[in-house]
Amino acid sequence: MTMTYKGTTALITGASSGLGAEFATRFAARGANLVLVARRADRLEELARDLRAEHGVSVTVLAMDLSRAGVGRELATALSTRGIAVDTLINNAGFGTRGPFAQEDPDVIASEIAVNISALVDITRAFLPGMLSSAKGALVNVASTAAFQPVPGMAVYGATKAFVLSFTEAIAHETKGTGLRVLGLCPGATLTEFFEVLGSESAAVGIMQTPEQVVETALKALGGKATPASLVSGLTNRIAAGLAQRLPRALTVAIAARAVQD
């Protein structure tokens, strides 16, 4: 079923490129007004102009650093003063780091945890009550196939995504029967700027998907009769995630370590 979001508002974090920009494009095409959040104001403004012109929707741009504490309340206040209520929340912002944990920059690690976990939880808490009252939209938290096993060499990233998956599945259970659709989306390697930020494509395990393929997976799940609490994008990725949950833990860790090494 193709769901229409006409007359609703979707808030998308990490919207300046990749999956965030694709989510914005697809929701605008279905009639949703948008709130786009990321650090790069110029990229957001360019995307906003295109979406307004092509789809005739309202697009609000908020350039914010999501690693700061209290971003949920800050976002909620900014939108409240504009009279904007959020029906759909796409928590897409996040990044990864790579290398032996003992050699990683403590400040970068703290920022990674803040963006991938703290901001996601804070923003979800800020907007979930209103979304439950609206019951017209969805909550999509972008996790990863890295969530299904520890990932030596990307220890912090894998752990943050395991948190996102666990958190989202719990929220999905808590909100059953409310009309709000909740999905933990788990992409594998995707053609985005993720690997540029990471500094290596050696961690791109499996068949690379496009943002269009990943977002289409999410939209089909949201449009189905019953939205799953979590979903892996791509058949090969689903098989690998399933195996990771069935094989001995020590073996899955060893396989993951070998997969992301140069």
XYZ file of N, CA and C in Angstrom:
786
model
N 0.846 -1.188 0.000
C 0.000 0.000 0.000
C 0.888 1.247 0.000
N 0.575 2.204 -0.856
C 1.309 3.471 -0.870
C 0.621 4.445 0.062
N 1.298 4.775 1.144
C 0.718 5.702 2.119
C 0.955 7.137 1.681
N -0.030 7.971 1.876
C 0.135 9.397 1.638
C 0.370 10.096 2.969
N 1.234 11.069 2.967
C 1.512 11.837 4.175
C 1.088 13.288 3.992
N 0.169 13.502 3.056
C -0.293 14.854 2.751
C -0.879 15.513 4.000
N -0.437 16.744 4.251
C -0.949 17.480 5.391
C -0.248 17.182 6.704
N 0.710 16.246 6.692
C 1.475 15.949 7.899
C 2.851 16.601 7.798
N 3.599 16.548 8.899
C 4.947 17.111 8.916
C 5.941 16.047 9.356
N 7.024 15.912 8.591
C 8.078 14.951 8.910
C 9.358 15.693 9.276
N 9.916 15.350 10.411
C 11.195 15.885 10.864
C 12.270 14.856 10.555
N 13.299 15.268 9.816
C 14.351 14.351 9.379
C 15.701 14.898 9.811
N 16.444 14.121 10.586
C 17.787 14.537 10.984
C 18.805 13.940 10.006
N 19.957 14.582 9.923
C 20.963 14.140 8.964
C 20.448 14.240 7.547
N 19.705 15.321 7.272
C 18.952 15.432 6.019
C 19.737 16.049 4.877
N 20.983 16.409 5.096
C 21.722 17.143 4.056
C 22.232 16.254 2.935
N 22.249 14.928 3.135
C 22.760 14.033 2.093
C 22.307 12.607 2.381
N 22.637 11.698 1.476
C 22.431 10.277 1.715
C 21.010 9.875 2.015
N 20.843 9.017 3.015
C 19.518 8.513 3.366
C 18.592 9.631 3.809
N 19.125 10.614 4.530
C 18.279 11.716 5.001
C 17.681 12.504 3.863
N 18.505 12.827 2.872
C 18.011 13.568 1.707
C 17.015 12.738 0.917
N 17.248 11.432 0.834
C 16.315 10.564 0.109
C 14.987 10.451 0.854
N 15.028 10.316 2.167
C 13.788 10.318 2.947
C 13.017 11.617 2.712
N 13.738 12.738 2.711
C 13.089 14.037 2.501
C 12.407 14.088 1.144
N 13.100 13.626 0.128
C 12.558 13.634 -1.231
C 11.304 12.769 -1.333
N 11.361 11.586 -0.746
C 10.239 10.651 -0.867
C 9.029 11.120 -0.046
N 9.265 11.683 1.125
C 8.142 12.178 1.927
C 7.522 13.414 1.295
N 8.346 14.276 0.722
C 7.809 15.447 0.021
C 6.953 15.019 -1.157
N 7.390 13.988 -1.873
C 6.633 13.479 -3.016
C 5.280 12.932 -2.586
N 5.166 12.522 -1.332
C 3.898 12.005 -0.810
C 3.111 13.067 -0.052
N 3.528 14.315 -0.198
C 2.726 15.426 0.306
C 3.072 15.925 1.691
N 4.131 15.396 2.305
C 4.469 15.822 3.662
C 5.233 17.142 3.655
N 4.894 18.009 4.576
C 5.747 19.156 4.863
C 6.955 18.651 5.650
N 8.058 19.379 5.575
C 9.306 18.857 6.117
C 9.976 19.818 7.078
N 10.681 19.237 8.044
C 11.664 19.958 8.857
C 12.985 19.222 8.660
N 13.958 19.896 8.086
C 15.243 19.280 7.765
C 16.305 19.774 8.742
N 16.993 18.826 9.366
C 17.985 19.165 10.383
C 19.325 18.522 10.034
N 20.373 19.314 10.061
C 21.753 18.838 9.886
C 22.669 20.010 10.201
N 23.972 19.787 10.145
C 24.914 20.872 10.422
C 25.097 21.803 9.229
N 25.016 21.259 8.004
C 25.378 22.035 6.816
C 24.181 22.806 6.270
N 24.073 24.064 6.659
C 22.925 24.886 6.278
C 22.822 25.048 4.769
N 23.962 25.200 4.080
C 23.918 25.418 2.633
C 23.330 24.224 1.904
N 23.696 23.032 2.321
C 23.159 21.820 1.690
C 21.671 21.684 1.988
N 21.264 21.992 3.195
C 19.852 21.914 3.560
C 19.023 22.908 2.764
N 19.515 24.136 2.634
C 18.779 25.171 1.904
C 18.620 24.802 0.434
N 19.660 24.226 -0.149
C 19.590 23.815 -1.556
C 18.533 22.728 -1.744
N 18.548 21.729 -0.860
C 17.553 20.658 -0.928
C 16.154 21.214 -0.701
N 16.016 22.117 0.268
C 14.708 22.705 0.574
C 14.141 23.448 -0.627
N 14.975 24.236 -1.304
C 14.507 24.972 -2.497
C 14.000 24.012 -3.560
N 14.734 22.938 -3.792
C 14.337 21.964 -4.811
C 13.010 21.305 -4.456
N 12.846 20.921 -3.203
C 11.628 20.216 -2.790
C 10.413 21.131 -2.782
N 10.601 22.374 -2.388
C 9.488 23.327 -2.451
C 9.032 23.523 -3.891
N 10.002 23.688 -4.792
C 9.684 23.940 -6.197
C 9.025 22.738 -6.857
N 9.505 21.550 -6.540
C 9.007 20.345 -7.224
C 7.698 19.835 -6.652
N 7.517 19.945 -5.329
C 6.368 19.304 -4.688
C 5.412 20.276 -4.009
N 5.770 21.538 -3.931
C 4.880 22.528 -3.345
C 4.618 22.342 -1.870
N 5.581 21.771 -1.162
C 5.413 21.551 0.273
C 6.189 22.609 1.052
N 5.838 22.756 2.319
C 6.568 23.657 3.208
C 7.805 22.937 3.732
N 8.945 23.600 3.677
C 10.193 23.000 4.169
C 10.886 23.986 5.102
N 11.054 23.576 6.346
C 11.751 24.379 7.346
C 13.150 23.812 7.545
N 14.145 24.666 7.525
C 15.536 24.255 7.665
C 16.071 24.706 9.009
N 16.678 23.768 9.748
C 17.314 24.085 11.026
C 18.725 23.508 11.017
N 19.715 24.371 10.948
C 21.112 23.939 10.991
C 21.524 23.790 12.452
N 21.822 22.559 12.872
C 22.132 22.297 14.277
C 23.214 21.248 14.399
N 24.012 21.378 15.442
C 24.990 20.364 15.814
C 24.318 19.430 16.818
N 24.024 18.215 16.399
C 23.266 17.288 17.239
C 24.110 16.641 18.325
N 25.394 16.951 18.380
C 26.223 16.397 19.443
C 26.067 17.175 20.747
N 25.378 18.312 20.703
C 25.177 19.114 21.911
C 24.083 18.506 22.788
N 24.236 18.687 24.078
C 23.224 18.192 25.015
C 21.942 18.999 24.867
N 20.803 18.334 25.077
C 19.521 19.033 25.086
C 18.970 19.383 23.723
N 19.413 18.693 22.672
C 18.967 19.070 21.321
C 17.483 18.778 21.113
N 16.949 17.787 21.824
C 15.525 17.493 21.686
C 14.667 18.657 22.120
N 14.956 19.173 23.291
C 14.203 20.326 23.794
C 14.441 21.557 22.914
N 15.671 21.722 22.451
C 15.987 22.857 21.582
C 15.187 22.793 20.288
N 15.115 21.614 19.699
C 14.332 21.436 18.474
C 12.849 21.658 18.734
N 12.352 21.081 19.814
C 10.929 21.216 20.135
C 10.551 22.677 20.351
N 11.401 23.431 21.023
C 11.138 24.855 21.249
C 11.156 25.632 19.940
N 12.152 25.336 19.095
C 12.263 26.030 17.817
C 11.028 25.810 16.950
N 10.493 24.600 16.955
C 9.321 24.305 16.123
C 8.038 24.822 16.763
N 7.975 24.772 18.084
C 6.786 25.284 18.774
C 6.601 26.775 18.502
N 7.692 27.525 18.512
C 7.590 28.966 18.246
C 7.148 29.246 16.812
N 7.351 28.275 15.918
C 6.921 28.412 14.523
C 5.539 27.807 14.290
N 4.947 27.231 15.334
C 3.633 26.617 15.206
C 3.646 25.316 14.425
N 4.767 24.595 14.479
C 4.908 23.350 13.716
C 4.797 22.154 14.647
N 3.874 21.243 14.345
C 3.733 19.984 15.073
C 4.274 18.854 14.204
N 4.984 17.941 14.809
C 5.629 16.851 14.074
C 4.796 15.577 14.146
N 4.521 14.990 12.995
C 3.781 13.723 12.919
C 4.710 12.532 12.696
N 5.776 12.759 11.931
C 6.740 11.701 11.607
C 8.139 12.172 11.982
N 8.903 11.276 12.593
C 10.288 11.566 12.957
C 11.198 10.510 12.344
N 12.168 10.966 11.559
C 13.179 10.079 10.986
C 14.511 10.433 11.641
N 14.942 9.621 12.597
C 16.237 9.824 13.245
C 17.310 9.133 12.401
N 17.871 9.897 11.481
C 18.838 9.348 10.537
C 20.271 9.784 10.830
N 20.456 10.894 11.535
C 21.802 11.426 11.763
C 22.666 10.419 12.517
N 23.918 10.320 12.105
C 24.854 9.428 12.772
C 26.138 9.317 11.974
N 27.190 8.858 12.612
C 28.442 8.625 11.903
C 29.228 7.540 12.618
N 30.249 7.033 11.946
C 31.058 5.959 12.502
C 32.524 6.331 12.583
N 33.234 5.647 13.462
C 34.681 5.759 13.542
C 35.278 4.363 13.409
N 36.549 4.335 13.054
C 37.168 3.049 12.739
C 38.587 3.010 13.287
N 38.985 1.859 13.789
C 40.330 1.662 14.297
C 40.305 1.045 15.681
N 41.465 0.627 16.191
C 41.531 0.083 17.556
C 41.012 1.109 18.565
N 40.167 0.667 19.460
C 39.526 1.594 20.393
C 40.551 2.375 21.207
N 41.629 1.728 21.623
C 42.636 2.390 22.458
C 43.332 3.529 21.741
N 43.230 3.564 20.407
C 43.894 4.606 19.632
C 42.936 5.690 19.144
N 41.651 5.560 19.448
C 40.678 6.542 18.946
C 40.699 7.823 19.767
N 40.317 8.922 19.122
C 40.270 10.229 19.757
C 39.088 10.274 20.736
N 39.332 10.505 22.027
C 38.237 10.514 23.007
C 37.153 11.535 22.688
N 37.528 12.686 22.145
C 36.525 13.701 21.814
C 35.627 13.250 20.666
N 36.211 12.574 19.676
C 35.423 12.074 18.548
C 34.492 10.949 19.018
N 34.997 10.099 19.891
C 34.164 9.028 20.444
C 32.964 9.623 21.181
N 33.214 10.640 21.994
C 32.123 11.276 22.747
C 31.088 11.874 21.802
N 31.556 12.486 20.717
C 30.631 13.058 19.738
C 29.834 11.968 19.035
N 30.488 10.857 18.722
C 29.817 9.730 18.059
C 28.687 9.186 18.934
N 28.960 9.016 20.209
C 27.936 8.525 21.138
C 26.814 9.553 21.291
N 27.193 10.829 21.348
C 26.197 11.889 21.511
C 25.239 11.946 20.329
N 25.771 11.862 19.113
C 24.927 11.947 17.916
C 24.125 10.666 17.712
N 24.818 9.518 17.797
C 24.169 8.247 17.469
C 23.167 7.789 18.519
N 23.406 8.137 19.781
C 22.540 7.660 20.866
C 21.812 8.801 21.577
N 22.580 9.703 22.190
C 21.967 10.711 23.063
C 20.979 11.596 22.317
N 21.378 12.092 21.143
C 20.480 12.959 20.374
C 19.246 12.198 19.919
N 19.435 10.965 19.472
C 18.302 10.167 19.005
C 17.286 9.958 20.117
N 17.766 9.614 21.305
C 16.860 9.399 22.438
C 16.194 10.709 22.845
N 16.971 11.782 22.921
C 16.453 13.066 23.361
C 15.401 13.608 22.393
N 15.674 13.491 21.102
C 14.723 13.980 20.093
C 13.460 13.123 20.087
N 13.632 11.813 20.211
C 12.469 10.927 20.260
C 11.583 11.266 21.458
N 12.206 11.470 22.609
C 11.416 11.800 23.810
C 10.695 13.134 23.658
N 11.342 14.085 22.995
C 10.737 15.408 22.842
C 9.487 15.373 21.969
N 9.486 14.515 20.949
C 8.393 14.549 19.970
C 7.423 13.366 20.046
N 7.792 12.307 20.747
C 6.933 11.116 20.767
C 5.538 11.379 21.326
N 5.378 12.116 22.416
C 4.008 12.342 22.915
C 3.101 12.998 21.873
N 3.599 13.992 21.178
C 2.788 14.647 20.152
C 2.504 13.738 18.981
N 3.467 12.902 18.617
C 3.262 11.961 17.516
C 2.223 10.907 17.885
N 2.211 10.497 19.142
C 1.204 9.536 19.590
C -0.189 10.157 19.556
N -0.266 11.424 19.897
C -1.556 12.112 19.846
C -2.041 12.263 18.417
N -1.115 12.525 17.511
C -1.466 12.685 16.099
C -1.842 11.359 15.456
N -0.996 10.325 15.707
C -1.206 8.983 15.144
C -1.372 8.998 13.630
N -0.717 9.956 12.960
C -0.815 10.055 11.505
C 0.485 9.688 10.805
N 1.523 9.414 11.577
C 2.825 9.255 10.948
C 3.601 8.073 11.484
N 4.919 8.255 11.577
C 5.793 7.148 11.918
C 7.028 7.646 12.656
N 7.652 6.729 13.373
C 8.976 6.936 13.954
C 9.913 5.937 13.292
N 10.934 6.446 12.611
C 11.936 5.580 11.991
C 13.295 5.941 12.578
N 13.909 4.977 13.243
C 15.264 5.154 13.754
C 16.218 4.316 12.909
N 17.219 4.966 12.353
C 18.145 4.257 11.462
C 19.244 3.612 12.295
N 19.219 2.293 12.347
C 20.262 1.516 13.017
C 21.253 1.044 11.955
N 21.591 -0.232 11.931
C 22.572 -0.739 10.973
C 22.661 -2.251 11.132
N 23.172 -2.930 10.123
C 23.469 -4.351 10.283
C 24.602 -4.552 11.295
N 25.340 -3.478 11.600
C 26.363 -3.554 12.649
C 25.755 -3.772 14.021
N 24.432 -3.619 14.132
C 23.755 -3.776 15.416
C 23.653 -5.231 15.861
N 23.874 -6.175 14.952
C 23.574 -7.570 15.251
C 24.747 -8.351 15.836
N 25.923 -7.736 15.939
C 27.070 -8.369 16.544
C 28.100 -7.304 16.918
N 28.941 -7.567 17.912
C 30.036 -6.632 18.178
C 30.930 -6.531 16.941
N 31.523 -5.349 16.748
C 32.346 -5.127 15.556
C 33.735 -4.627 15.977
N 34.676 -5.530 16.218
C 36.039 -5.094 16.531
C 36.596 -4.231 15.401
N 37.208 -3.128 15.757
C 37.671 -2.173 14.755
C 36.676 -1.052 14.530
N 35.431 -1.290 14.918
C 34.385 -0.254 14.916
C 33.531 -0.460 16.168
N 34.213 -0.607 17.285
C 33.558 -1.037 18.522
C 32.473 -0.067 18.982
N 32.768 1.214 18.927
C 31.792 2.199 19.401
C 30.607 2.288 18.449
N 30.883 2.330 17.156
C 29.797 2.433 16.179
C 28.850 1.243 16.302
N 29.391 0.030 16.319
C 28.541 -1.149 16.433
C 27.697 -1.127 17.693
N 28.302 -0.703 18.795
C 27.568 -0.655 20.061
C 26.468 0.403 20.039
N 26.734 1.540 19.404
C 25.686 2.571 19.327
C 24.504 2.078 18.512
N 24.778 1.360 17.442
C 23.684 0.880 16.603
C 22.925 -0.269 17.264
N 23.614 -1.065 18.075
C 22.918 -2.087 18.863
C 21.953 -1.425 19.838
N 22.385 -0.305 20.423
C 21.491 0.460 21.300
C 20.274 0.953 20.534
N 20.495 1.547 19.368
C 19.387 2.096 18.578
C 18.368 1.010 18.255
N 18.851 -0.164 17.864
C 17.944 -1.259 17.517
C 17.143 -1.704 18.742
N 17.819 -1.919 19.862
C 17.140 -2.347 21.085
C 16.124 -1.309 21.552
N 16.531 -0.062 21.556
C 15.663 1.044 21.977
C 14.411 1.120 21.106
N 14.595 1.024 19.801
C 13.465 1.174 18.879
C 12.482 0.017 19.000
N 12.999 -1.195 19.129
C 12.101 -2.339 19.282
C 11.296 -2.238 20.579
N 11.901 -1.700 21.620
C 11.174 -1.505 22.879
C 10.079 -0.456 22.716
N 10.400 0.653 22.048
C 9.394 1.698 21.819
C 8.261 1.172 20.942
N 8.604 0.352 19.958
C 7.568 -0.234 19.101
C 6.582 -1.050 19.920
N 7.092 -1.799 20.887
C 6.203 -2.604 21.735
C 5.368 -1.704 22.643
N 5.990 -0.685 23.214
C 5.274 0.219 24.115
C 4.135 0.960 23.425
N 4.284 1.196 22.123
C 3.300 2.021 21.405
C 2.353 1.197 20.533
N 2.324 -0.104 20.721
C 1.412 -0.948 19.950
C -0.031 -0.472 20.121
N -0.756 -0.461 19.016
C -2.168 -0.119 19.060
C -2.460 1.370 19.115
N -1.440 2.202 19.031
C -1.652 3.652 19.106
C -1.891 4.281 17.736
N -1.553 3.558 16.672
C -1.654 4.112 15.328
C -0.342 4.656 14.811
N 0.640 4.855 15.708
C 1.968 5.298 15.279
C 2.766 4.092 14.821
N 3.347 4.194 13.634
C 4.169 3.110 13.108
C 5.622 3.347 13.512
N 6.249 2.338 14.114
C 7.614 2.467 14.621
C 8.495 1.417 13.947
N 9.605 1.879 13.382
C 10.483 0.990 12.623
C 11.945 1.269 12.941
N 12.675 0.221 13.300
C 14.123 0.289 13.384
C 14.685 -0.200 12.061
N 15.217 0.700 11.256
C 15.706 0.377 9.924
C 17.193 0.035 9.998
N 17.553 -1.113 9.461
C 18.935 -1.599 9.541
C 19.538 -1.756 8.155
N 20.134 -0.704 7.615
C 20.816 -0.831 6.322
C 22.168 -1.522 6.504
N 22.640 -2.130 5.416
C 24.027 -2.557 5.370
C 24.831 -1.449 4.718
N 25.887 -1.818 4.017
C 26.698 -0.820 3.313
C 25.832 -0.088 2.289
N 25.882 1.239 2.308
C 25.031 2.067 1.448
C 25.873 3.157 0.804
N 25.527 3.500 -0.430
C 26.278 4.513 -1.184
C 25.945 5.911 -0.671
N 26.556 6.263 0.440
C 26.394 7.589 1.042
C 27.781 8.130 1.391
N 27.806 9.245 2.116
C 29.076 9.829 2.544
C 29.650 9.137 3.783
N 28.968 8.108 4.275
C 29.397 7.436 5.505
C 30.853 6.988 5.431
N 31.217 6.362 4.311
C 32.564 5.807 4.219
C 33.624 6.882 3.987
N 33.214 8.025 3.438
C 34.143 9.156 3.339
C 34.490 9.658 4.733
N 33.482 9.786 5.583
C 33.709 10.229 6.962
C 34.511 9.181 7.718
N 34.201 7.920 7.459
C 34.891 6.820 8.134
C 36.365 6.760 7.725
N 36.645 7.143 6.475
C 38.019 7.157 5.998
C 38.461 5.890 5.306
N 37.523 4.950 5.083
C 37.875 3.694 4.423
C 36.607 2.991 3.963
N 36.705 2.315 2.817
C 35.574 1.514 2.342
C 35.757 0.034 2.680
N 36.810 -0.293 3.431
C 37.047 -1.697 3.757
C 35.962 -2.261 4.662
N 35.255 -1.375 5.372
C 34.172 -1.826 6.247
C 32.853 -2.010 5.497
N 32.858 -1.772 4.191
C 31.637 -1.911 3.389
C 31.394 -3.385 3.085
N 30.806 -4.069 4.043
C 30.589 -5.508 3.935
C 29.339 -5.794 3.114
N 29.438 -6.764 2.199
C 28.281 -7.189 1.427
C 28.036 -6.333 0.199
N 26.866 -6.519 -0.391
C 26.490 -5.806 -1.612
C 26.029 -4.398 -1.249
N 26.678 -3.393 -1.851
C 26.348 -1.995 -1.563
C 24.967 -1.664 -2.121
N 24.103 -1.087 -1.282
C 22.804 -0.622 -1.742
C 22.834 0.878 -1.979
N 21.840 1.368 -2.702
C 21.688 2.806 -2.903
C 20.740 3.358 -1.836
N 20.801 4.664 -1.570
C 19.832 5.252 -0.644
C 18.392 5.004 -1.091
N 18.173 5.033 -2.406
C 16.818 4.793 -2.920
C 16.312 3.413 -2.524
N 17.172 2.403 -2.592
C 16.764 1.041 -2.234
C 16.443 0.933 -0.742
N 17.271 1.552 0.085
C 17.065 1.470 1.531
C 15.783 2.182 1.940
N 15.575 3.371 1.407
C 14.372 4.129 1.768
C 13.115 3.446 1.234
N 13.208 2.853 0.060
C 12.064 2.106 -0.471
C 11.705 0.945 0.455
N 12.710 0.274 1.012
C 12.463 -0.789 1.980
C 11.682 -0.257 3.179
N 12.098 0.898 3.677
C 11.420 1.496 4.831
C 9.987 1.880 4.495
N 9.778 2.498 3.348
C 8.439 2.954 2.977
C 7.483 1.782 2.765
N 7.980 0.696 2.202
C 7.132 -0.490 2.035
C 6.732 -1.051 3.391
N 7.664 -1.055 4.329
C 7.356 -1.554 5.667
C 6.333 -0.665 6.360
N 6.493 0.636 6.216
C 5.551 1.574 6.838
C 4.171 1.498 6.204
N 4.135 1.133 4.927
C 2.864 1.062 4.212
C 2.174 -0.281 4.312
N 2.822 -1.250 4.957
C 2.229 -2.578 5.082
C 1.137 -2.632 6.131
N 0.466 -3.745 6.173
C -0.635 -3.916 7.122
C -0.129 -3.831 8.554
N 1.037 -4.417 8.801
C 1.636 -4.381 10.135
C 3.119 -4.049 9.977
N 3.540 -2.905 10.494
C 4.932 -2.496 10.383
C 5.781 -3.283 11.369
N 6.856 -3.934 10.910
C 7.716 -4.666 11.837
C 8.479 -3.703 12.741
N 8.827 -4.159 13.930
C 9.581 -3.314 14.847
C 10.967 -3.000 14.312
N 11.515 -3.921 13.529
C 12.819 -3.697 12.904
C 12.885 -4.463 11.595
N 13.732 -3.971 10.705
C 13.833 -4.581 9.384
C 15.218 -4.312 8.808
N 15.842 -5.367 8.281
C 17.126 -5.245 7.594
C 16.853 -5.004 6.120
N 17.550 -4.045 5.543
C 17.375 -3.728 4.123
C 18.286 -4.597 3.268
N 17.688 -5.312 2.313
C 18.470 -6.131 1.388
C 18.492 -7.593 1.801
N 18.220 -8.494 0.852
C 18.138 -9.925 1.153
C 19.449 -10.469 1.706
N 20.567 -10.124 1.068
C 21.867 -10.617 1.533
C 22.149 -10.146 2.948
N 21.820 -8.896 3.223
C 22.015 -8.366 4.582
C 21.117 -9.065 5.588
N 19.891 -9.378 5.192
C 18.978 -10.086 6.103
C 19.507 -11.470 6.439
N 20.053 -12.149 5.447
C 20.619 -13.476 5.686
C 21.806 -13.387 6.633
N 22.685 -12.411 6.388
C 23.871 -12.246 7.239
C 23.484 -11.898 8.668
N 22.491 -11.013 8.833
C 22.042 -10.638 10.180
C 21.426 -11.833 10.892
N 20.675 -12.635 10.145
C 20.078 -13.826 10.733
C 21.123 -14.822 11.195
N 22.170 -15.002 10.392
C 23.250 -15.907 10.770
C 23.980 -15.395 12.011
N 24.183 -14.091 12.075
C 24.876 -13.509 13.221
C 24.146 -13.782 14.528
N 22.819 -13.902 14.452
C 22.032 -14.161 15.655
C 22.001 -15.645 16.023
N 22.404 -16.504 15.085
C 22.326 -17.949 15.318
C 23.679 -18.597 15.573
N 24.744 -18.032 15.029
C 26.070 -18.604 15.211
C 26.586 -18.327 16.613
N 27.556 -19.118 17.086
C 28.167 -18.822 18.383
C 28.717 -17.400 18.412
N 28.552 -16.731 19.546
C 28.918 -15.322 19.662
C 30.380 -15.071 19.304
N 31.269 -15.917 19.784
C 32.692 -15.725 19.510
C 32.980 -15.802 18.017
N 32.256 -16.656 17.317
C 32.455 -16.786 15.880
C 31.962 -15.549 15.133
N 30.817 -15.021 15.523
C 30.314 -13.822 14.844
C 31.238 -12.626 15.064
N 31.848 -12.531 16.256
C 32.786 -11.446 16.532
C 34.019 -11.586 15.645
N 34.523 -12.801 15.521
C 35.704 -13.044 14.686
C 35.418 -12.734 13.218
N 34.236 -13.122 12.747
C 33.861 -12.846 11.360
C 33.739 -11.340 11.132
N 33.112 -10.637 12.069
C 32.956 -9.197 11.944
C 34.307 -8.497 11.934
N 35.217 -8.931 12.784
C 36.558 -8.330 12.836
C 37.280 -8.491 11.511
N 37.178 -9.660 10.950
C 37.845 -9.936 9.666
C 37.187 -9.138 8.540
N 35.878 -8.947 8.612
C 35.154 -8.275 7.534
C 35.517 -6.802 7.418
N 35.817 -6.148 8.528
C 36.065 -4.703 8.468
C 37.545 -4.347 8.418
N 38.420 -5.333 8.480
C 39.843 -5.004 8.431
C 40.275 -4.701 7.008
N 41.381 -3.951 6.865
C 41.907 -3.635 5.537
C 42.400 -4.896 4.856
